[in-house]
Amino acid sequence: MENFTALFGAQADPPPPPAALGFGSGKPPPPPPPPAGGGPSTAPPPTATSAPTGAEKSTAGGGPFYLMRELPGSTELTGSTNLITHYNLEQAYNKFCGKKVKEKLSNFLPDLPGMIDLPGSHDNSSLRSLIEKPPILGGSFNPITGTMLSGFRLHTGPLPEQCRLMHIQPPKKKNKHKHKQSRTQDPVPPETPSDSDHKKKKKKKEEDPERKRKKKEKKKKKNRHSPDHPGMGSSQASSSSSLR
Amino acid sequence: ETPSKPKGVSGSGRRNFIVTGLQDIDKCRQQLHDITVPLEVFEYIDQGRNPQLYTKECLERALAKNEQVKGKIDTMKKFKSLLIQELSKVFPEDMAKYRSIRGEDHPPS
């Protein structure tokens, strides 16, 4: 029984009044139950007014109030302060949230060529693919030498056999109704703009003088047969007269 | 800086111009080592959207969260003061003791 008092501290004072127990004025507390062993009367269980110390305040049962703990350290910066003002972001906020920000990427990068407003997944130009599959680096950028440049030059003559079939499209599986429509369209597939322009220009240059000659010959023929032409008419008359 | 395209230059000149341009871009890599970019911006760029929209949405979200947390803090403060007030009516001596303890450790905010 002596240990019983030691657990809860020495009780030299008389039992505290009921108000101090936190039950308010009014009814007195019920009498404490007799000790089990029937030993000498011991002090009643200690109340909340047993002398609290700074060290005992943090423990659950030792302080003046049950579960009373020390408050957490107060910090200056909490969610109650305006963090945008605190971090001097007012100008940025007014710039981005005050005005209307344009939706398209081309508005942000107007000088960048190409169709940048299209999703990157369409033409395999996404940045995500660059992160997931980074390209193999290591080589340096060197200027193209003369021998390498020869590969870029166009030479006159027929196409090599490897490249001849590139113009021909594979047969399209279309209905007969659509077949008539497809005839009116150009069957040649679109080539790279630089190559096709060069070849077309070359062809045009070659064909133009021939066309001109043909046109001239046609005109001459027409003019020979037309009655308005003076020279030819007289010669015809003379020839016709000679035949008579 | 965007250098102007050379006009009237032969094909080889243009191609080597591209090569030197790529060399210049490669040299710029060292200047960008300290720059960190959040991956979420790439989502905007890949969709063809202005990356400034990401900044805008970040600021808006931060402000909204700030307001939300401020609301919680203010509500809790009001609740605390109301609770102490009401408890003091019911348990005046205990609350006086509580206030004296709290007053020693932490001045009333």
Short mmCIF file of C-alpha atoms in Angstrom, two decimals:
data_model
loop_
_atom_site.label_atom_id
_atom_site.label_comp_id
_atom_site.label_asym_id
_atom_site.label_seq_id
_atom_site.Cartn_x
_atom_site.Cartn_y
_atom_site.Cartn_z
CA MET A 1 0.00 0.00 0.00
CA GLU A 2 2.89 2.33 0.50
CA ASN A 3 3.64 1.93 -3.21
CA PHE A 4 0.15 3.16 -4.02
CA THR A 5 0.91 6.61 -2.69
CA ALA A 6 4.34 6.62 -4.29
CA LEU A 7 2.82 6.12 -7.73
CA PHE A 8 0.72 9.25 -7.46
CA GLY A 9 3.02 11.40 -5.32
CA ALA A 10 2.97 12.40 -1.67
CA GLN A 11 -0.28 13.78 -0.34
CA ALA A 12 0.38 16.06 2.56
CA ASP A 13 -2.56 18.36 1.87
CA PRO A 14 -6.14 17.55 2.65
CA PRO A 15 -8.32 16.37 -0.22
CA PRO A 16 -9.08 19.23 -2.54
CA PRO A 17 -12.54 20.79 -2.72
CA PRO A 18 -14.87 19.43 -5.39
CA ALA A 19 -14.71 22.53 -7.58
CA ALA A 20 -11.05 22.01 -8.27
CA LEU A 21 -11.82 18.61 -9.73
CA GLY A 22 -13.44 20.31 -12.67
CA PHE A 23 -16.99 19.33 -11.96
CA GLY A 24 -18.16 22.79 -11.09
CA SER A 25 -19.96 24.01 -8.02
CA GLY A 26 -22.81 21.94 -6.76
CA LYS A 27 -22.74 18.23 -6.09
CA PRO A 28 -19.94 16.87 -3.92
CA PRO A 29 -17.89 14.08 -5.42
CA PRO A 30 -18.79 10.51 -4.49
CA PRO A 31 -16.74 9.04 -1.65
CA PRO A 32 -13.66 7.24 -2.82
CA PRO A 33 -13.92 3.45 -2.85
CA PRO A 34 -12.23 1.65 0.06
CA PRO A 35 -8.87 0.13 -0.70
CA ALA A 36 -8.96 -3.54 -1.70
CA GLY A 37 -6.71 -4.83 1.05
CA GLY A 38 -8.53 -2.92 3.74
CA GLY A 39 -5.26 -1.46 4.81
CA PRO A 40 -4.67 1.82 6.51
CA SER A 41 -6.51 4.71 5.05
CA THR A 42 -4.54 6.17 2.27
CA ALA A 43 -4.85 9.45 0.59
CA PRO A 44 -7.51 9.67 -2.07
CA PRO A 45 -6.36 9.43 -5.65
CA PRO A 46 -4.51 12.52 -6.57
CA THR A 47 -6.43 15.18 -8.41
CA ALA A 48 -5.48 17.47 -11.19
CA THR A 49 -4.12 19.93 -8.71
CA SER A 50 -1.14 17.85 -7.69
CA ALA A 51 1.87 20.02 -8.15
CA PRO A 52 2.65 20.24 -11.83
CA THR A 53 6.15 20.87 -13.04
CA GLY A 54 7.41 21.95 -16.38
CA ALA A 55 8.73 18.50 -17.17
CA GLU A 56 5.53 16.73 -16.25
CA LYS A 57 3.34 19.00 -18.29
CA SER A 58 4.04 17.13 -21.47
CA THR A 59 3.13 13.70 -20.16
CA ALA A 60 -0.36 12.40 -20.47
CA GLY A 61 -1.24 11.82 -16.87
CA GLY A 62 1.28 13.90 -15.03
CA GLY A 63 0.20 17.42 -15.93
CA PRO A 64 -2.52 19.53 -14.43
CA PHE A 65 -4.79 18.77 -17.39
CA TYR A 66 -5.07 15.43 -19.06
CA LEU A 67 -3.37 15.28 -22.49
CA MET A 68 -2.15 18.83 -22.16
CA ARG A 69 0.92 19.20 -24.30
CA GLU A 70 3.26 21.96 -25.22
CA LEU A 71 2.14 23.98 -28.18
CA PRO A 72 4.16 23.52 -31.40
CA GLY A 73 6.69 26.21 -32.15
CA SER A 74 5.10 29.16 -33.82
CA THR A 75 6.42 30.03 -37.23
CA GLU A 76 6.14 33.38 -38.90
CA LEU A 77 5.15 31.98 -42.28
CA THR A 78 1.86 30.14 -42.30
CA GLY A 79 -0.97 29.69 -44.71
CA SER A 80 -2.69 32.70 -43.20
CA THR A 81 -0.21 35.06 -44.84
CA ASN A 82 -0.52 36.01 -48.50
CA LEU A 83 2.33 34.02 -49.97
CA ILE A 84 2.22 35.76 -53.32
CA THR A 85 2.92 39.06 -51.60
CA HIS A 86 5.46 37.44 -49.32
CA TYR A 87 7.51 36.10 -52.24
CA ASN A 88 7.09 39.29 -54.33
CA LEU A 89 5.11 37.59 -57.05
CA GLU A 90 2.47 40.27 -57.46
CA GLN A 91 3.82 41.45 -60.80
CA ALA A 92 4.01 37.90 -62.10
CA TYR A 93 0.48 37.24 -60.90
CA ASN A 94 -0.88 40.35 -62.59
CA LYS A 95 1.01 39.53 -65.78
CA PHE A 96 -0.23 35.96 -66.10
CA CYS A 97 -3.59 36.07 -64.37
CA GLY A 98 -4.60 39.68 -64.94
CA LYS A 99 -4.34 39.64 -68.72
CA LYS A 100 -5.51 36.97 -71.05
CA VAL A 101 -2.77 34.52 -71.99
CA LYS A 102 -3.02 33.23 -75.55
CA GLU A 103 -3.68 29.56 -75.93
CA LYS A 104 -1.42 28.51 -78.79
CA LEU A 105 2.27 27.70 -78.69
CA SER A 106 2.86 29.82 -81.79
CA ASN A 107 1.84 32.88 -79.80
CA PHE A 108 4.70 32.17 -77.41
CA LEU A 109 7.20 31.30 -80.15
CA PRO A 110 6.16 33.33 -83.19
CA ASP A 111 9.52 33.02 -84.97
CA LEU A 112 9.62 29.24 -84.91
CA PRO A 113 8.79 27.78 -88.32
CA GLY A 114 6.54 24.85 -88.97
CA MET A 115 3.22 23.72 -87.58
CA ILE A 116 4.09 23.90 -83.91
CA ASP A 117 0.49 24.14 -82.75
CA LEU A 118 -0.11 20.54 -83.69
CA PRO A 119 0.35 17.93 -80.94
CA GLY A 120 3.80 16.44 -80.87
CA SER A 121 2.43 12.93 -81.03
CA HIS A 122 1.30 13.52 -84.64
CA ASP A 123 4.73 13.95 -86.13
CA ASN A 124 6.90 12.31 -83.49
CA SER A 125 8.20 15.66 -82.30
CA SER A 126 7.06 15.45 -78.68
CA LEU A 127 9.40 16.42 -75.87
CA ARG A 128 8.17 13.47 -73.86
CA SER A 129 9.56 11.06 -76.44
CA LEU A 130 12.86 12.90 -76.19
CA ILE A 131 12.94 12.30 -72.44
CA GLU A 132 11.84 8.70 -72.62
CA LYS A 133 14.11 7.79 -75.52
CA PRO A 134 16.99 10.24 -75.56
CA PRO A 135 18.94 10.22 -78.82
CA ILE A 136 22.43 8.79 -78.90
CA LEU A 137 24.82 11.71 -78.58
CA GLY A 138 28.57 11.96 -78.83
CA GLY A 139 29.21 13.08 -82.37
CA SER A 140 30.12 16.67 -83.03
CA PHE A 141 28.71 18.88 -85.76
CA ASN A 142 31.22 19.12 -88.58
CA PRO A 143 30.86 21.11 -91.78
CA ILE A 144 30.06 19.09 -94.89
CA THR A 145 33.19 18.56 -97.03
CA GLY A 146 33.43 18.69 -100.81
CA THR A 147 33.25 14.96 -101.35
CA MET A 148 30.17 14.71 -99.13
CA LEU A 149 28.55 17.58 -100.99
CA SER A 150 28.76 15.66 -104.26
CA GLY A 151 25.95 13.51 -102.93
CA PHE A 152 23.69 16.57 -102.95
CA ARG A 153 24.42 17.55 -106.53
CA LEU A 154 22.03 16.61 -109.30
CA HIS A 155 23.47 15.03 -112.41
CA THR A 156 21.90 14.89 -115.83
CA GLY A 157 20.81 11.56 -117.18
CA PRO A 158 18.27 8.90 -116.43
CA LEU A 159 17.36 7.94 -112.89
CA PRO A 160 19.10 4.90 -111.48
CA GLU A 161 16.90 1.84 -111.38
CA GLN A 162 16.69 1.92 -107.60
CA CYS A 163 14.92 5.27 -107.67
CA ARG A 164 12.71 4.76 -110.73
CA LEU A 165 9.99 2.91 -108.89
CA MET A 166 9.64 5.59 -106.23
CA HIS A 167 7.23 7.57 -108.43
CA ILE A 168 4.80 4.74 -108.93
CA GLN A 169 2.11 4.44 -106.30
CA PRO A 170 0.97 0.99 -105.15
CA PRO A 171 -2.39 0.05 -106.66
CA LYS A 172 -5.18 1.56 -104.63
CA LYS A 173 -8.05 -0.67 -103.52
CA LYS A 174 -10.96 1.50 -104.53
CA ASN A 175 -14.43 0.83 -105.93
CA LYS A 176 -15.20 1.28 -109.62
CA HIS A 177 -17.24 4.38 -108.84
CA LYS A 178 -14.28 5.97 -107.17
CA HIS A 179 -11.92 4.79 -109.89
CA LYS A 180 -13.33 7.32 -112.31
CA GLN A 181 -12.81 10.09 -109.81
CA SER A 182 -9.25 9.04 -109.15
CA ARG A 183 -8.39 9.32 -112.84
CA THR A 184 -8.92 13.04 -112.76
CA GLN A 185 -6.50 13.37 -109.84
CA ASP A 186 -2.78 13.34 -110.24
CA PRO A 187 -1.57 9.79 -109.61
CA VAL A 188 2.02 10.83 -108.84
CA PRO A 189 2.61 10.91 -105.05
CA PRO A 190 3.89 14.14 -103.52
CA GLU A 191 7.65 14.26 -103.46
CA THR A 192 9.93 16.43 -101.44
CA PRO A 193 9.41 20.00 -102.52
CA SER A 194 13.02 20.82 -103.35
CA ASP A 195 13.63 17.76 -105.51
CA SER A 196 10.33 17.96 -107.33
CA ASP A 197 10.73 21.64 -108.07
CA HIS A 198 14.20 21.09 -109.47
CA LYS A 199 13.15 18.15 -111.62
CA LYS A 200 10.03 19.90 -112.82
CA LYS A 201 12.02 22.97 -113.65
CA LYS A 202 14.52 20.85 -115.51
CA LYS A 203 11.75 19.10 -117.41
CA LYS A 204 10.06 22.37 -118.18
CA LYS A 205 13.30 23.81 -119.46
CA GLU A 206 13.83 20.83 -121.70
CA GLU A 207 10.26 20.74 -122.93
CA ASP A 208 9.81 24.44 -123.42
CA PRO A 209 12.08 24.83 -126.45
CA GLU A 210 10.56 21.69 -127.99
CA ARG A 211 7.09 22.98 -127.32
CA LYS A 212 7.96 26.28 -128.87
CA ARG A 213 9.22 24.60 -131.99
CA LYS A 214 6.13 22.48 -132.25
CA LYS A 215 3.91 25.49 -131.76
CA LYS A 216 5.77 27.37 -134.42
CA GLU A 217 5.42 24.51 -136.85
CA LYS A 218 1.71 24.23 -136.13
CA LYS A 219 1.26 27.91 -136.70
CA LYS A 220 3.08 27.72 -139.98
CA LYS A 221 0.89 24.86 -141.11
CA LYS A 222 -2.25 26.70 -140.13
CA ASN A 223 -1.17 29.80 -141.87
CA ARG A 224 -0.36 27.92 -145.07
CA HIS A 225 -3.86 26.49 -145.27
CA SER A 226 -5.73 29.68 -144.32
CA PRO A 227 -7.09 31.79 -147.22
CA ASP A 228 -6.17 35.05 -145.52
CA HIS A 229 -2.48 34.45 -145.86
CA PRO A 230 -1.32 36.47 -148.90
CA GLY A 231 1.85 34.66 -149.69
CA MET A 232 0.53 31.22 -149.52
CA GLY A 233 -2.70 32.16 -151.30
CA SER A 234 -0.90 33.46 -154.35
CA SER A 235 1.37 30.47 -154.44
CA GLN A 236 -1.65 28.21 -154.21
CA ALA A 237 -3.29 30.11 -157.03
CA SER A 238 -0.20 29.86 -159.09
CA SER A 239 0.09 26.16 -158.32
CA SER A 240 -3.56 25.59 -159.01
CA SER A 241 -3.24 27.49 -162.27
CA SER A 242 -0.26 25.45 -163.23
CA LEU A 243 -2.21 22.27 -162.71
CA ARG A 244 -4.89 23.38 -165.09
CA GLU B 1 19.08 35.50 -81.59
CA THR B 2 17.75 34.35 -84.92
CA PRO B 3 20.29 34.92 -87.70
CA SER B 4 18.88 35.87 -91.07
CA LYS B 5 18.93 33.28 -93.80
CA PRO B 6 21.59 33.83 -96.45
CA LYS B 7 19.98 34.79 -99.73
CA GLY B 8 21.48 33.99 -103.05
CA VAL B 9 23.90 31.49 -101.54
CA SER B 10 24.56 28.18 -103.21
CA GLY B 11 23.24 24.91 -101.89
CA SER B 12 26.47 23.94 -100.17
CA GLY B 13 26.63 27.31 -98.46
CA ARG B 14 23.15 26.89 -97.11
CA ARG B 15 23.82 23.41 -95.87
CA ASN B 16 26.96 24.46 -94.03
CA PHE B 17 25.03 27.40 -92.65
CA ILE B 18 22.65 24.88 -91.12
CA VAL B 19 25.61 22.96 -89.69
CA THR B 20 27.10 26.06 -88.10
CA GLY B 21 23.68 26.94 -86.73
CA LEU B 22 23.45 23.53 -85.10
CA GLN B 23 26.97 24.00 -83.71
CA ASP B 24 25.87 27.26 -82.10
CA ILE B 25 22.84 25.58 -80.57
CA ASP B 26 25.08 22.82 -79.21
CA LYS B 27 27.33 25.43 -77.59
CA CYS B 28 24.31 26.91 -75.80
CA ARG B 29 23.84 23.69 -73.88
CA GLN B 30 26.39 24.67 -71.24
CA GLN B 31 24.47 27.82 -70.41
CA LEU B 32 21.38 25.80 -69.57
CA HIS B 33 22.85 23.44 -66.95
CA ASP B 34 21.47 25.44 -64.02
CA ILE B 35 17.98 25.73 -65.44
CA THR B 36 15.43 23.26 -64.17
CA VAL B 37 12.15 22.86 -65.96
CA PRO B 38 9.15 21.08 -64.44
CA LEU B 39 8.05 18.14 -66.53
CA GLU B 40 4.46 19.31 -66.51
CA VAL B 41 5.40 22.17 -68.83
CA PHE B 42 6.35 19.63 -71.46
CA GLU B 43 2.78 18.37 -71.47
CA TYR B 44 1.59 21.81 -72.48
CA ILE B 45 4.23 22.16 -75.19
CA ASP B 46 3.52 18.71 -76.58
CA GLN B 47 -0.12 19.63 -76.89
CA GLY B 48 0.76 22.79 -78.78
CA ARG B 49 -0.30 25.01 -75.90
CA ASN B 50 1.41 28.12 -74.56
CA PRO B 51 3.66 27.18 -71.60
CA GLN B 52 2.75 30.46 -69.93
CA LEU B 53 -0.62 28.85 -69.26
CA TYR B 54 1.19 26.44 -66.93
CA THR B 55 2.64 29.37 -64.98
CA LYS B 56 -0.78 30.98 -64.84
CA GLU B 57 -2.42 27.83 -63.56
CA CYS B 58 0.33 27.32 -60.97
CA LEU B 59 -0.22 30.80 -59.59
CA GLU B 60 -3.98 30.34 -59.54
CA ARG B 61 -3.68 27.01 -57.75
CA ALA B 62 -1.24 28.45 -55.22
CA LEU B 63 -3.56 31.34 -54.47
CA ALA B 64 -6.58 29.07 -54.13
CA LYS B 65 -4.71 26.76 -51.73
CA ASN B 66 -3.42 29.76 -49.77
CA GLU B 67 -6.95 31.03 -49.36
CA GLN B 68 -8.19 27.61 -48.35
CA VAL B 69 -5.53 27.17 -45.65
CA LYS B 70 -6.07 30.71 -44.39
CA GLY B 71 -9.74 29.93 -44.05
CA LYS B 72 -8.95 26.85 -42.00
CA ILE B 73 -6.53 28.72 -39.73
CA ASP B 74 -8.98 31.55 -39.15
CA THR B 75 -11.82 29.13 -38.40
CA MET B 76 -9.69 27.17 -35.94
CA LYS B 77 -8.66 30.38 -34.17
CA LYS B 78 -12.27 31.44 -33.83
CA PHE B 79 -13.21 28.02 -32.56
CA LYS B 80 -10.41 28.09 -29.98
CA SER B 81 -11.42 31.47 -28.64
CA LEU B 82 -15.08 30.47 -28.49
CA LEU B 83 -14.22 27.21 -26.74
CA ILE B 84 -12.06 28.94 -24.12
CA GLN B 85 -14.80 31.46 -23.63
CA GLU B 86 -17.48 28.86 -23.03
CA LEU B 87 -15.25 26.62 -20.92
CA SER B 88 -14.36 29.58 -18.73
CA LYS B 89 -18.05 30.01 -17.97
CA VAL B 90 -18.40 26.40 -16.88
CA PHE B 91 -14.96 25.79 -15.30
CA PRO B 92 -13.69 29.21 -14.29
CA GLU B 93 -10.91 28.13 -11.96
CA ASP B 94 -9.58 25.43 -14.22
CA MET B 95 -9.56 27.70 -17.18
CA ALA B 96 -7.81 30.38 -15.16
CA LYS B 97 -5.14 27.84 -14.39
CA TYR B 98 -4.97 26.78 -18.01
CA ARG B 99 -4.58 30.34 -19.14
CA SER B 100 -1.85 31.00 -16.65
CA ILE B 101 0.05 27.91 -17.88
CA ARG B 102 -0.38 28.82 -21.50
CA GLY B 103 0.45 32.37 -20.75
CA GLU B 104 3.84 31.35 -19.33
CA ASP B 105 4.78 29.26 -22.29
CA HIS B 106 3.14 31.08 -25.12
CA PRO B 107 1.82 34.60 -25.12
CA PRO B 108 -1.71 34.82 -26.43
CA SER B 109 -1.66 35.20 -30.17
#
